[in-house]
Amino acid sequence: MADQPKILLPSGSQPGEIFRPPLRARIEALLPEFLTRARWFGGKARGLTEARISASLPLPGGLKSGRFLVVAVSYRDGGEESYLLPLVYSARGEGTPEDPGAVLAGVETAEGPGLLYDAAGSREFRRGCFDLILRGKALEEGGAAIRGTPGQTLRRWGEEGGKLPESRVLGKEQSNTSFLYGKEFILKLYRRRESGVNPEIEISRFLTEKAGFDRTPPFTGMIELELPGSVTASAGILQGFVPHRDDAWSYTLDEVSDFLNSAGPEAARQAIDNYLPFARRLGERTGQLHLALASDPGDLDFAPEPEEEAYREEGRRSAGELLDRGLRTLKETIDQLSPEAGQAARDLLARGDQLRRKIGGREPGEVTGLKIRIHGDYHLGQLLYTGDDVAIIDFEGEPARSLEERRRKRSPLVDVAGMVRSFHYAAHGAIFLSPRGGGEPAADLFARAEEWYRKAAGTFLDSYRKTVAAAPGLLPARREEEDQLLDLFILEKAAYELNYELNNRPDWSAIPIRGLLGLLT
């Protein structure tokens, strides 16, 4: 990189000294620019004003010229966050990062030039992280520690003489960084530091070691970060790798495209019939997941709890606020929408009061149903498609929510609503992602997409309800109460999507607009 920043070490200094005062100020000066171009950094839109190293620990892998840094960042809005950044120095000829974008700076030393880069690109670091977990070791210094803990599955693997395969960095992650070890294990390094246990670790461990649920990657270990005066934070999770063809979102988009491109009623029927077994299996697996998460009344973190009116009222309030905000923005931006989206938007604005009444409606009788730990961010992109089944992944919950909120028990219908909305997005999103200039009119395409959505979502819901019938009381006792609650969560999700799309992809707002209108039919 011709414009790569340079750090000049004073004569006689060793590369490892760059992480200690006063030299580490040179790293801190480069961090804002580095962070804002890092794929995993979540504060790009907030206006980063300062980045400083708040903690520095030894780096797994025996890399002396490297440190595991905790970086505190400040924003224009007054907010603060912490991120995990392992950095390593490599002299020229001793190895280079696999991703040139991971380089923080070139380093000039008396012995020659080198690079300072994100250690995720170092095979030694990735091997060191795995070894830390496998051996249950801790790297301690000054009252702080990076600690690895193996799960039951990894202990057995080690006892049976398992050999660690070569590793590489996966490129799809947005908010974290994942390492794939052959086709056996996958380690997710959490980049944003949050005090407390990450829900993904908690739920994955419970499903693997207590509930015996096998349709998710098995929990095999974790890394935790301990800092003086702070609650222990999750730094990474190791899981078994699940071979798969694709994620379920990509698979579903292909199936919808086949349906929309089908010539004639018979071909269309065959196209949807090809997908319905998957939707049925997904309903079954979703129900089994919820049954597993509700299976241990003796574990306080997972014991089911009765729903109460206060919980329902909180949901109504949230849905109402999101809807009102979305309708206000829609009214202000309607002239910027495409003709198709604009017409649907006018229909929605005219029927806003009907949606508000739907939110405020209550079924007579006592509140029934249970709150349990749930996935929390459930959609087709959180599923691996294996060819004849699915594996459910990414139990971190909605990224915008706090860790405490993501650990809360909620109605299992929140997950169901998320998947119903995902079917709707796939059905209509295929139109946006595969333009058909000069072909079928947009109105006809949307009508056909709606047909596909209703069949797929209906099959999913029927299968889900049959599966959870094995645990009477999990869902509301009366079907009218269940339907009303599910509609509330679907409305809340669609209202959130409306706000997002109006601010990011205005033409795509046609999808949540049509979803909201569909609740009134």
Short mmCIF file of C-alpha atoms in Angstrom, two decimals:
data_model
loop_
_atom_site.label_atom_id
_atom_site.label_comp_id
_atom_site.label_asym_id
_atom_site.label_seq_id
_atom_site.Cartn_x
_atom_site.Cartn_y
_atom_site.Cartn_z
CA MET A 1 0.00 0.00 0.00
CA ALA A 2 1.64 3.18 -1.22
CA ASP A 3 -0.14 5.41 1.32
CA GLN A 4 0.37 3.01 4.22
CA PRO A 5 1.00 4.82 7.54
CA LYS A 6 4.48 4.39 8.99
CA ILE A 7 5.67 4.09 12.56
CA LEU A 8 9.36 4.79 13.17
CA LEU A 9 10.86 3.03 16.19
CA PRO A 10 13.70 4.86 17.96
CA SER A 11 17.12 3.28 17.65
CA GLY A 12 17.55 0.47 20.16
CA SER A 13 13.82 -0.17 20.59
CA GLN A 14 12.40 -3.64 20.11
CA PRO A 15 9.13 -4.13 18.14
CA GLY A 16 7.30 -5.31 21.27
CA GLU A 17 7.91 -1.92 22.89
CA ILE A 18 5.50 -0.27 20.49
CA PHE A 19 2.63 -1.52 22.67
CA ARG A 20 3.93 0.27 25.78
CA PRO A 21 3.88 3.98 26.63
CA PRO A 22 4.99 6.29 25.22
CA LEU A 23 5.28 4.50 21.86
CA ARG A 24 1.76 3.07 21.90
CA ALA A 25 0.42 6.63 21.46
CA ARG A 26 1.52 6.21 17.85
CA ILE A 27 -0.79 3.22 17.51
CA GLU A 28 -3.65 5.15 19.12
CA ALA A 29 -3.18 7.99 16.63
CA LEU A 30 -3.78 5.53 13.76
CA LEU A 31 -6.71 3.64 15.29
CA PRO A 32 -9.61 5.93 14.20
CA GLU A 33 -8.80 5.57 10.51
CA PHE A 34 -8.11 1.84 10.86
CA LEU A 35 -11.35 1.17 12.74
CA THR A 36 -13.56 3.07 10.33
CA ARG A 37 -12.43 0.85 7.45
CA ALA A 38 -12.60 -2.40 9.44
CA ARG A 39 -15.52 -4.55 8.30
CA TRP A 40 -16.40 -5.54 11.88
CA PHE A 41 -16.45 -2.04 13.38
CA GLY A 42 -20.05 -1.11 14.16
CA GLY A 43 -19.67 2.60 14.91
CA LYS A 44 -18.94 3.95 11.42
CA ALA A 45 -22.07 6.09 11.23
CA ARG A 46 -21.74 7.57 14.72
CA GLY A 47 -18.70 9.75 14.12
CA LEU A 48 -15.68 8.35 15.96
CA THR A 49 -13.84 11.12 17.83
CA GLU A 50 -11.23 9.19 19.85
CA ALA A 51 -9.76 5.71 20.21
CA ARG A 52 -7.45 4.76 23.06
CA ILE A 53 -6.00 1.50 24.34
CA SER A 54 -7.68 0.77 27.66
CA ALA A 55 -6.12 -2.67 28.24
CA SER A 56 -3.29 -4.74 26.76
CA LEU A 57 -2.86 -8.48 27.32
CA PRO A 58 -0.58 -11.24 26.03
CA LEU A 59 -1.45 -12.63 22.63
CA PRO A 60 -2.37 -16.33 22.26
CA GLY A 61 0.06 -18.27 20.11
CA GLY A 62 3.27 -17.28 21.91
CA LEU A 63 3.66 -14.19 19.74
CA LYS A 64 5.96 -11.93 21.75
CA SER A 65 5.72 -9.05 19.27
CA GLY A 66 1.98 -8.79 19.63
CA ARG A 67 -0.73 -7.85 22.12
CA PHE A 68 -4.43 -8.45 22.62
CA LEU A 69 -5.78 -4.90 22.91
CA VAL A 70 -9.03 -3.54 24.28
CA VAL A 71 -9.75 -0.29 22.46
CA ALA A 72 -12.13 2.25 23.99
CA VAL A 73 -13.81 4.46 21.39
CA SER A 74 -15.77 7.69 21.85
CA TYR A 75 -18.40 9.14 19.51
CA ARG A 76 -19.77 12.57 18.66
CA ASP A 77 -23.05 11.72 20.39
CA GLY A 78 -21.20 11.19 23.68
CA GLY A 79 -21.48 7.40 23.56
CA GLU A 80 -18.63 4.98 24.19
CA GLU A 81 -17.88 1.39 23.25
CA SER A 82 -15.00 -1.06 23.55
CA TYR A 83 -13.59 -3.30 20.82
CA LEU A 84 -11.17 -6.21 20.84
CA LEU A 85 -8.17 -5.84 18.55
CA PRO A 86 -5.34 -8.39 18.56
CA LEU A 87 -2.28 -6.86 16.85
CA VAL A 88 0.98 -8.51 15.87
CA TYR A 89 4.26 -7.27 14.41
CA SER A 90 5.98 -9.21 11.65
CA ALA A 91 9.37 -8.36 10.19
CA ARG A 92 9.73 -8.47 6.43
CA GLY A 93 10.23 -12.05 5.31
CA GLU A 94 8.72 -13.54 8.49
CA GLY A 95 5.16 -13.70 7.21
CA THR A 96 2.54 -11.25 5.99
CA PRO A 97 -1.17 -10.88 6.73
CA GLU A 98 -3.54 -12.73 4.43
CA ASP A 99 -5.66 -9.57 4.06
CA PRO A 100 -3.73 -6.40 3.10
CA GLY A 101 -6.59 -4.36 4.58
CA ALA A 102 -5.73 -5.75 8.01
CA VAL A 103 -2.47 -3.76 8.15
CA LEU A 104 -2.49 -0.93 10.70
CA ALA A 105 0.91 0.46 9.74
CA GLY A 106 4.35 -0.24 8.38
CA VAL A 107 7.06 -0.21 11.05
CA GLU A 108 10.61 0.98 10.48
CA THR A 109 13.16 -0.50 12.89
CA ALA A 110 16.93 -0.48 13.05
CA GLU A 111 16.86 -4.07 11.75
CA GLY A 112 14.61 -3.23 8.80
CA PRO A 113 10.95 -2.77 7.92
CA GLY A 114 8.00 -4.76 9.16
CA LEU A 115 4.21 -4.66 9.47
CA LEU A 116 1.80 -4.18 12.35
CA TYR A 117 -1.49 -5.89 11.55
CA ASP A 118 -4.66 -7.50 12.88
CA ALA A 119 -3.55 -10.85 14.30
CA ALA A 120 -6.62 -12.58 12.86
CA GLY A 121 -4.46 -12.85 9.73
CA SER A 122 -1.79 -14.81 11.62
CA ARG A 123 -1.88 -18.63 11.56
CA GLU A 124 0.05 -18.69 14.83
CA PHE A 125 -2.58 -16.54 16.54
CA ARG A 126 -5.46 -18.69 15.26
CA ARG A 127 -3.65 -21.84 16.39
CA GLY A 128 -2.96 -20.20 19.74
CA CYS A 129 -6.64 -19.36 20.27
CA PHE A 130 -7.64 -22.96 19.63
CA ASP A 131 -4.91 -24.27 21.94
CA LEU A 132 -5.97 -21.84 24.68
CA ILE A 133 -9.48 -23.33 24.59
CA LEU A 134 -8.45 -26.97 24.19
CA ARG A 135 -6.10 -26.87 27.18
CA GLY A 136 -8.27 -24.63 29.32
CA LYS A 137 -5.39 -22.21 29.74
CA ALA A 138 -5.29 -18.59 30.82
CA LEU A 139 -2.86 -15.86 29.80
CA GLU A 140 -2.63 -13.62 32.87
CA GLU A 141 -0.97 -10.28 33.40
CA GLY A 142 -1.53 -7.44 35.86
CA GLY A 143 -4.80 -8.83 37.20
CA ALA A 144 -6.23 -9.28 33.70
CA ALA A 145 -6.58 -12.56 31.81
CA ILE A 146 -7.65 -14.18 28.56
CA ARG A 147 -9.12 -17.52 29.51
CA GLY A 148 -10.06 -20.52 27.39
CA THR A 149 -12.63 -23.13 28.42
CA PRO A 150 -13.26 -26.35 26.48
CA GLY A 151 -16.72 -27.87 26.13
CA GLN A 152 -17.48 -31.54 26.63
CA THR A 153 -17.20 -32.27 22.89
CA LEU A 154 -13.74 -30.71 22.60
CA ARG A 155 -12.47 -32.53 25.69
CA ARG A 156 -13.43 -35.84 24.07
CA TRP A 157 -11.80 -34.76 20.81
CA GLY A 158 -8.56 -33.99 22.65
CA GLU A 159 -8.64 -37.25 24.60
CA GLU A 160 -9.07 -39.16 21.33
CA GLY A 161 -5.93 -37.55 19.88
CA GLY A 162 -7.55 -35.11 17.48
CA LYS A 163 -5.18 -33.17 15.22
CA LEU A 164 -5.81 -29.50 14.53
CA PRO A 165 -6.15 -28.80 10.78
CA GLU A 166 -5.00 -25.66 8.98
CA SER A 167 -7.06 -22.54 9.57
CA ARG A 168 -8.27 -19.59 7.53
CA VAL A 169 -10.33 -16.44 8.07
CA LEU A 170 -13.89 -16.45 6.76
CA GLY A 171 -14.80 -13.36 4.76
CA LYS A 172 -18.57 -13.04 5.30
CA GLU A 173 -18.67 -11.76 8.87
CA GLN A 174 -19.75 -8.18 9.43
CA SER A 175 -19.66 -7.59 13.19
CA ASN A 176 -17.24 -10.37 14.21
CA THR A 177 -14.35 -12.35 12.76
CA SER A 178 -14.53 -16.11 12.26
CA PHE A 179 -11.75 -18.68 11.78
CA LEU A 180 -12.41 -22.01 10.09
CA TYR A 181 -10.21 -24.94 11.14
CA GLY A 182 -10.36 -27.38 8.24
CA LYS A 183 -13.93 -28.66 8.18
CA GLU A 184 -14.03 -29.49 11.88
CA PHE A 185 -14.32 -26.28 13.93
CA ILE A 186 -15.24 -22.65 13.60
CA LEU A 187 -14.15 -19.96 16.08
CA LYS A 188 -15.99 -16.64 16.20
CA LEU A 189 -14.00 -13.80 17.73
CA TYR A 190 -16.36 -11.18 19.14
CA ARG A 191 -15.11 -7.74 18.27
CA ARG A 192 -17.34 -5.55 20.43
CA ARG A 193 -16.65 -6.05 24.12
CA GLU A 194 -19.75 -6.29 26.30
CA SER A 195 -19.64 -7.12 30.00
CA GLY A 196 -21.30 -10.46 30.70
CA VAL A 197 -21.84 -13.73 28.90
CA ASN A 198 -22.81 -13.51 25.23
CA PRO A 199 -26.24 -15.15 24.68
CA GLU A 200 -24.76 -17.20 21.84
CA ILE A 201 -22.35 -18.93 24.21
CA GLU A 202 -25.01 -19.42 26.86
CA ILE A 203 -27.62 -20.85 24.48
CA SER A 204 -25.20 -22.92 22.40
CA ARG A 205 -23.76 -24.56 25.50
CA PHE A 206 -27.23 -25.26 26.89
CA LEU A 207 -28.50 -26.79 23.65
CA THR A 208 -25.42 -28.99 23.23
CA GLU A 209 -24.63 -30.08 26.77
CA LYS A 210 -28.05 -30.04 28.48
CA ALA A 211 -30.87 -30.21 25.94
CA GLY A 212 -29.16 -32.49 23.40
CA PHE A 213 -30.48 -30.41 20.47
CA ASP A 214 -28.44 -31.36 17.42
CA ARG A 215 -29.70 -28.95 14.76
CA THR A 216 -27.22 -26.26 15.66
CA PRO A 217 -23.41 -26.29 15.54
CA PRO A 218 -22.26 -28.06 18.72
CA PHE A 219 -20.68 -25.93 21.43
CA THR A 220 -17.01 -26.87 21.83
CA GLY A 221 -15.48 -24.05 23.85
CA MET A 222 -15.14 -20.34 24.58
CA ILE A 223 -12.72 -17.52 25.28
CA GLU A 224 -13.38 -14.99 28.04
CA LEU A 225 -11.73 -11.69 28.86
CA GLU A 226 -11.21 -10.71 32.51
CA LEU A 227 -10.25 -7.14 33.37
CA PRO A 228 -9.74 -5.70 36.86
CA GLY A 229 -12.91 -4.09 38.20
CA SER A 230 -15.04 -5.31 35.28
CA VAL A 231 -17.50 -8.14 34.73
CA THR A 232 -16.02 -10.98 32.69
CA ALA A 233 -16.78 -10.55 28.98
CA SER A 234 -17.18 -13.14 26.22
CA ALA A 235 -14.39 -12.86 23.65
CA GLY A 236 -15.09 -15.85 21.41
CA ILE A 237 -17.01 -19.08 20.86
CA LEU A 238 -15.71 -22.31 19.30
CA GLN A 239 -18.24 -24.62 17.66
CA GLY A 240 -18.25 -27.67 15.48
CA PHE A 241 -18.40 -26.94 11.76
CA VAL A 242 -21.61 -28.01 9.97
CA PRO A 243 -21.10 -28.92 6.28
CA HIS A 244 -23.72 -27.15 4.19
CA ARG A 245 -24.60 -26.12 0.66
CA ASP A 246 -25.60 -22.53 1.35
CA ASP A 247 -27.46 -20.35 3.79
CA ALA A 248 -31.24 -20.71 3.68
CA TRP A 249 -31.71 -17.13 2.48
CA SER A 250 -29.73 -17.72 -0.72
CA TYR A 251 -31.41 -21.09 -1.27
CA THR A 252 -34.86 -19.54 -0.81
CA LEU A 253 -34.15 -16.65 -3.19
CA ASP A 254 -33.22 -19.18 -5.88
CA GLU A 255 -36.46 -21.08 -5.25
CA VAL A 256 -38.57 -17.91 -5.42
CA SER A 257 -36.85 -16.90 -8.67
CA ASP A 258 -37.70 -20.31 -10.15
CA PHE A 259 -41.32 -19.75 -9.15
CA LEU A 260 -41.51 -16.21 -10.57
CA ASN A 261 -39.82 -17.33 -13.80
CA SER A 262 -42.02 -20.39 -14.25
CA ALA A 263 -44.04 -20.52 -17.47
CA GLY A 264 -47.63 -21.51 -16.85
CA PRO A 265 -49.68 -22.68 -13.83
CA GLU A 266 -48.31 -26.22 -13.78
CA ALA A 267 -44.68 -25.08 -13.73
CA ALA A 268 -45.53 -22.57 -10.98
CA ARG A 269 -47.22 -25.25 -8.90
CA GLN A 270 -44.21 -27.51 -9.28
CA ALA A 271 -41.85 -24.72 -8.28
CA ILE A 272 -43.65 -23.99 -5.01
CA ASP A 273 -44.16 -27.71 -4.32
CA ASN A 274 -40.38 -28.15 -4.53
CA TYR A 275 -39.91 -25.66 -1.67
CA LEU A 276 -42.72 -26.61 0.70
CA PRO A 277 -40.92 -29.65 2.20
CA PHE A 278 -38.15 -27.28 3.29
CA ALA A 279 -40.68 -24.88 4.84
CA ARG A 280 -42.30 -27.82 6.62
CA ARG A 281 -38.96 -29.06 7.94
CA LEU A 282 -38.05 -25.55 9.08
CA GLY A 283 -41.30 -25.29 11.05
CA GLU A 284 -40.50 -28.60 12.71
CA ARG A 285 -36.92 -27.60 13.58
CA THR A 286 -38.06 -24.22 14.91
CA GLY A 287 -40.58 -25.94 17.16
CA GLN A 288 -37.98 -28.43 18.35
CA LEU A 289 -35.63 -25.55 19.13
CA HIS A 290 -38.23 -23.87 21.32
CA LEU A 291 -39.09 -27.13 23.06
CA ALA A 292 -35.39 -27.63 23.81
CA LEU A 293 -34.98 -24.09 25.15
CA ALA A 294 -37.99 -24.65 27.43
CA SER A 295 -36.88 -28.09 28.61
CA ASP A 296 -35.13 -27.35 31.93
CA PRO A 297 -37.30 -25.74 34.63
CA GLY A 298 -34.43 -26.19 37.10
CA ASP A 299 -32.06 -23.81 35.28
CA LEU A 300 -33.04 -20.28 36.27
CA ASP A 301 -31.49 -18.81 33.13
CA PHE A 302 -33.68 -21.05 30.95
CA ALA A 303 -36.72 -21.94 33.06
CA PRO A 304 -39.95 -20.94 31.27
CA GLU A 305 -41.91 -18.12 32.86
CA PRO A 306 -45.59 -17.22 32.44
CA GLU A 307 -46.41 -14.32 30.20
CA GLU A 308 -48.11 -11.37 31.87
CA GLU A 309 -50.12 -8.39 30.74
CA ALA A 310 -47.18 -6.04 31.36
CA TYR A 311 -45.13 -7.97 28.79
CA ARG A 312 -47.92 -7.76 26.22
CA GLU A 313 -48.36 -4.04 26.90
CA GLU A 314 -44.64 -3.48 26.38
CA GLY A 315 -44.93 -5.16 22.98
CA ARG A 316 -47.91 -3.03 22.02
CA ARG A 317 -46.09 0.14 23.04
CA SER A 318 -42.97 -0.81 21.06
CA ALA A 319 -44.98 -1.69 17.96
CA GLY A 320 -46.97 1.53 18.20
CA GLU A 321 -43.88 3.71 18.51
CA LEU A 322 -42.17 2.01 15.56
CA LEU A 323 -45.31 2.28 13.44
CA ASP A 324 -45.85 5.97 14.21
CA ARG A 325 -42.22 6.78 13.46
CA GLY A 326 -42.36 4.85 10.19
CA LEU A 327 -45.59 6.48 9.05
CA ARG A 328 -44.21 9.97 9.78
CA THR A 329 -41.08 9.25 7.75
CA LEU A 330 -43.14 7.67 4.99
CA LYS A 331 -45.32 10.78 4.71
CA GLU A 332 -42.24 12.99 4.49
CA THR A 333 -40.48 10.88 1.83
CA ILE A 334 -43.35 9.48 -0.24
CA ASP A 335 -42.47 11.65 -3.27
CA GLN A 336 -39.04 9.97 -3.43
CA LEU A 337 -40.46 6.46 -3.86
CA SER A 338 -40.96 4.50 -7.06
CA PRO A 339 -44.50 4.54 -8.53
CA GLU A 340 -45.23 1.03 -7.21
CA ALA A 341 -43.95 1.80 -3.72
CA GLY A 342 -45.63 5.21 -3.75
CA GLN A 343 -49.08 3.78 -4.43
CA ALA A 344 -48.69 1.16 -1.68
CA ALA A 345 -47.43 3.90 0.65
CA ARG A 346 -50.53 6.02 0.06
CA ASP A 347 -52.72 3.02 0.83
CA LEU A 348 -50.80 2.43 4.05
CA LEU A 349 -51.01 6.05 5.18
CA ALA A 350 -54.76 5.99 4.58
CA ARG A 351 -55.10 2.90 6.79
CA GLY A 352 -52.72 3.86 9.57
CA ASP A 353 -55.55 4.12 12.12
CA GLN A 354 -56.63 0.55 11.34
CA LEU A 355 -53.13 -0.68 12.18
CA ARG A 356 -53.11 1.34 15.40
CA ARG A 357 -56.42 -0.25 16.42
CA LYS A 358 -54.96 -3.66 15.61
CA ILE A 359 -52.06 -2.96 17.95
CA GLY A 360 -54.36 -1.85 20.76
CA GLY A 361 -56.76 -4.75 20.48
CA ARG A 362 -56.94 -7.28 23.31
CA GLU A 363 -58.51 -10.71 23.47
CA PRO A 364 -60.77 -11.12 26.51
CA GLY A 365 -59.65 -13.56 29.17
CA GLU A 366 -56.49 -14.23 31.12
CA VAL A 367 -53.05 -13.98 29.56
CA THR A 368 -51.65 -17.43 28.73
CA GLY A 369 -48.48 -18.76 27.16
CA LEU A 370 -44.86 -18.85 28.32
CA LYS A 371 -41.75 -16.72 27.93
CA ILE A 372 -38.54 -18.61 27.19
CA ARG A 373 -35.03 -17.94 25.91
CA ILE A 374 -35.31 -17.56 22.15
CA HIS A 375 -33.04 -17.07 19.16
CA GLY A 376 -33.88 -13.38 19.07
CA ASP A 377 -32.81 -12.56 15.51
CA TYR A 378 -34.46 -15.37 13.61
CA HIS A 379 -34.55 -15.24 9.82
CA LEU A 380 -33.49 -17.29 6.80
CA GLY A 381 -29.97 -15.86 6.90
CA GLN A 382 -29.47 -17.51 10.30
CA LEU A 383 -29.89 -21.00 8.88
CA LEU A 384 -27.48 -23.28 7.07
CA TYR A 385 -29.13 -25.31 4.31
CA THR A 386 -27.62 -28.80 4.22
CA GLY A 387 -29.57 -30.16 1.26
CA ASP A 388 -32.27 -31.97 3.22
CA ASP A 389 -32.23 -30.16 6.56
CA VAL A 390 -31.16 -27.00 8.37
CA ALA A 391 -28.74 -26.00 11.11
CA ILE A 392 -29.64 -22.94 13.19
CA ILE A 393 -26.78 -20.51 13.85
CA ASP A 394 -25.95 -17.11 15.36
CA PHE A 395 -27.73 -16.93 18.71
CA GLU A 396 -26.31 -13.51 19.60
CA GLY A 397 -29.70 -11.80 19.22
CA GLU A 398 -30.47 -8.46 17.57
CA PRO A 399 -27.21 -6.47 17.40
CA ALA A 400 -28.93 -3.16 18.23
CA ARG A 401 -30.16 -4.46 21.58
CA SER A 402 -28.06 -4.47 24.73
CA LEU A 403 -26.66 -7.73 26.02
CA GLU A 404 -29.13 -7.61 28.92
CA GLU A 405 -32.08 -7.19 26.54
CA ARG A 406 -30.85 -10.04 24.33
CA ARG A 407 -30.80 -12.38 27.35
CA ARG A 408 -34.40 -11.64 28.32
CA LYS A 409 -37.05 -14.33 28.03
CA ARG A 410 -39.66 -13.58 25.41
CA SER A 411 -42.55 -15.29 23.68
CA PRO A 412 -41.40 -17.96 21.20
CA LEU A 413 -43.75 -16.27 18.73
CA VAL A 414 -41.16 -13.48 18.39
CA ASP A 415 -38.93 -15.96 16.54
CA VAL A 416 -41.88 -17.24 14.53
CA ALA A 417 -42.79 -13.69 13.48
CA GLY A 418 -39.19 -13.05 12.42
CA MET A 419 -39.24 -16.10 10.14
CA VAL A 420 -42.64 -15.21 8.68
CA ARG A 421 -41.28 -11.77 7.79
CA SER A 422 -38.19 -13.41 6.30
CA PHE A 423 -40.36 -15.50 3.96
CA HIS A 424 -42.12 -12.28 2.92
CA TYR A 425 -38.80 -10.54 2.30
CA ALA A 426 -37.49 -13.43 0.22
CA ALA A 427 -40.67 -13.57 -1.88
CA HIS A 428 -40.66 -9.87 -2.70
CA GLY A 429 -36.90 -9.29 -2.49
CA ALA A 430 -36.35 -11.69 -5.38
CA ILE A 431 -38.12 -9.15 -7.59
CA PHE A 432 -35.69 -6.39 -6.60
CA LEU A 433 -32.63 -8.61 -6.84
CA SER A 434 -33.55 -10.05 -10.28
CA PRO A 435 -34.85 -7.15 -12.41
CA ARG A 436 -37.15 -8.21 -15.24
CA GLY A 437 -37.09 -5.26 -17.59
CA GLY A 438 -39.81 -5.35 -20.21
CA GLY A 439 -41.31 -8.53 -18.77
CA GLU A 440 -44.21 -9.18 -16.47
CA PRO A 441 -45.81 -6.02 -14.96
CA ALA A 442 -44.61 -5.22 -11.44
CA ALA A 443 -48.13 -5.50 -9.99
CA ASP A 444 -48.47 -9.04 -11.34
CA LEU A 445 -45.04 -10.00 -10.00
CA PHE A 446 -45.90 -8.73 -6.52
CA ALA A 447 -49.18 -10.65 -6.61
CA ARG A 448 -47.35 -13.86 -7.51
CA ALA A 449 -44.74 -13.20 -4.81
CA GLU A 450 -47.56 -12.81 -2.31
CA GLU A 451 -48.98 -16.17 -3.41
CA TRP A 452 -45.60 -17.86 -2.86
CA TYR A 453 -45.20 -16.18 0.54
CA ARG A 454 -48.59 -17.24 1.85
CA LYS A 455 -48.06 -20.86 0.87
CA ALA A 456 -44.52 -21.05 2.29
CA ALA A 457 -45.34 -19.18 5.52
CA GLY A 458 -48.57 -21.14 5.99
CA THR A 459 -46.73 -24.46 5.63
CA PHE A 460 -44.07 -23.29 8.09
CA LEU A 461 -46.68 -22.20 10.66
CA ASP A 462 -48.72 -25.39 10.41
CA SER A 463 -45.61 -27.52 10.95
CA TYR A 464 -44.44 -25.35 13.85
CA ARG A 465 -47.78 -25.56 15.66
CA LYS A 466 -47.94 -29.33 15.29
CA THR A 467 -44.43 -29.65 16.74
CA VAL A 468 -44.92 -27.43 19.82
CA ALA A 469 -48.24 -29.12 20.58
CA ALA A 470 -46.03 -31.61 22.45
CA ALA A 471 -45.66 -28.93 25.17
CA PRO A 472 -49.14 -27.65 26.07
CA GLY A 473 -48.96 -24.17 27.53
CA LEU A 474 -45.92 -22.96 25.57
CA LEU A 475 -48.16 -20.96 23.23
CA PRO A 476 -51.31 -19.08 24.30
CA ALA A 477 -54.15 -21.46 25.13
CA ARG A 478 -56.70 -19.89 22.77
CA ARG A 479 -56.03 -19.74 19.03
CA GLU A 480 -57.50 -16.22 18.85
CA GLU A 481 -55.04 -15.06 21.51
CA GLU A 482 -52.16 -16.75 19.71
CA ASP A 483 -53.07 -15.24 16.35
CA GLN A 484 -53.39 -11.77 17.85
CA LEU A 485 -50.01 -12.02 19.57
CA LEU A 486 -48.31 -13.34 16.44
CA ASP A 487 -49.81 -10.50 14.39
CA LEU A 488 -48.52 -8.00 16.97
CA PHE A 489 -44.96 -9.32 16.65
CA ILE A 490 -45.20 -9.43 12.83
CA LEU A 491 -46.45 -5.83 12.83
CA GLU A 492 -43.64 -4.74 15.15
CA LYS A 493 -41.05 -6.42 12.91
CA ALA A 494 -42.53 -4.95 9.72
CA ALA A 495 -42.64 -1.47 11.29
CA TYR A 496 -38.96 -1.80 12.21
CA GLU A 497 -38.20 -2.85 8.62
CA LEU A 498 -40.15 0.14 7.28
CA ASN A 499 -38.01 2.56 9.29
CA TYR A 500 -34.82 0.81 8.19
CA GLU A 501 -35.67 0.72 4.49
CA LEU A 502 -36.87 4.34 4.33
CA ASN A 503 -33.50 5.41 5.73
CA ASN A 504 -31.34 3.03 3.69
CA ARG A 505 -33.10 1.55 0.62
CA PRO A 506 -36.28 3.59 -0.02
CA ASP A 507 -37.53 1.48 -2.95
CA TRP A 508 -37.32 -1.64 -0.79
CA SER A 509 -39.78 -0.03 1.61
CA ALA A 510 -42.45 -1.51 -0.67
CA ILE A 511 -41.80 -4.87 1.05
CA PRO A 512 -42.62 -3.90 4.67
CA ILE A 513 -45.42 -1.61 3.39
CA ARG A 514 -47.06 -4.59 1.69
CA GLY A 515 -46.41 -6.68 4.79
CA LEU A 516 -48.23 -4.16 6.98
CA LEU A 517 -51.13 -3.92 4.54
CA GLY A 518 -51.33 -7.70 4.49
CA LEU A 519 -52.13 -7.71 8.20
CA LEU A 520 -55.36 -5.86 7.42
CA THR A 521 -56.70 -8.42 4.92
#
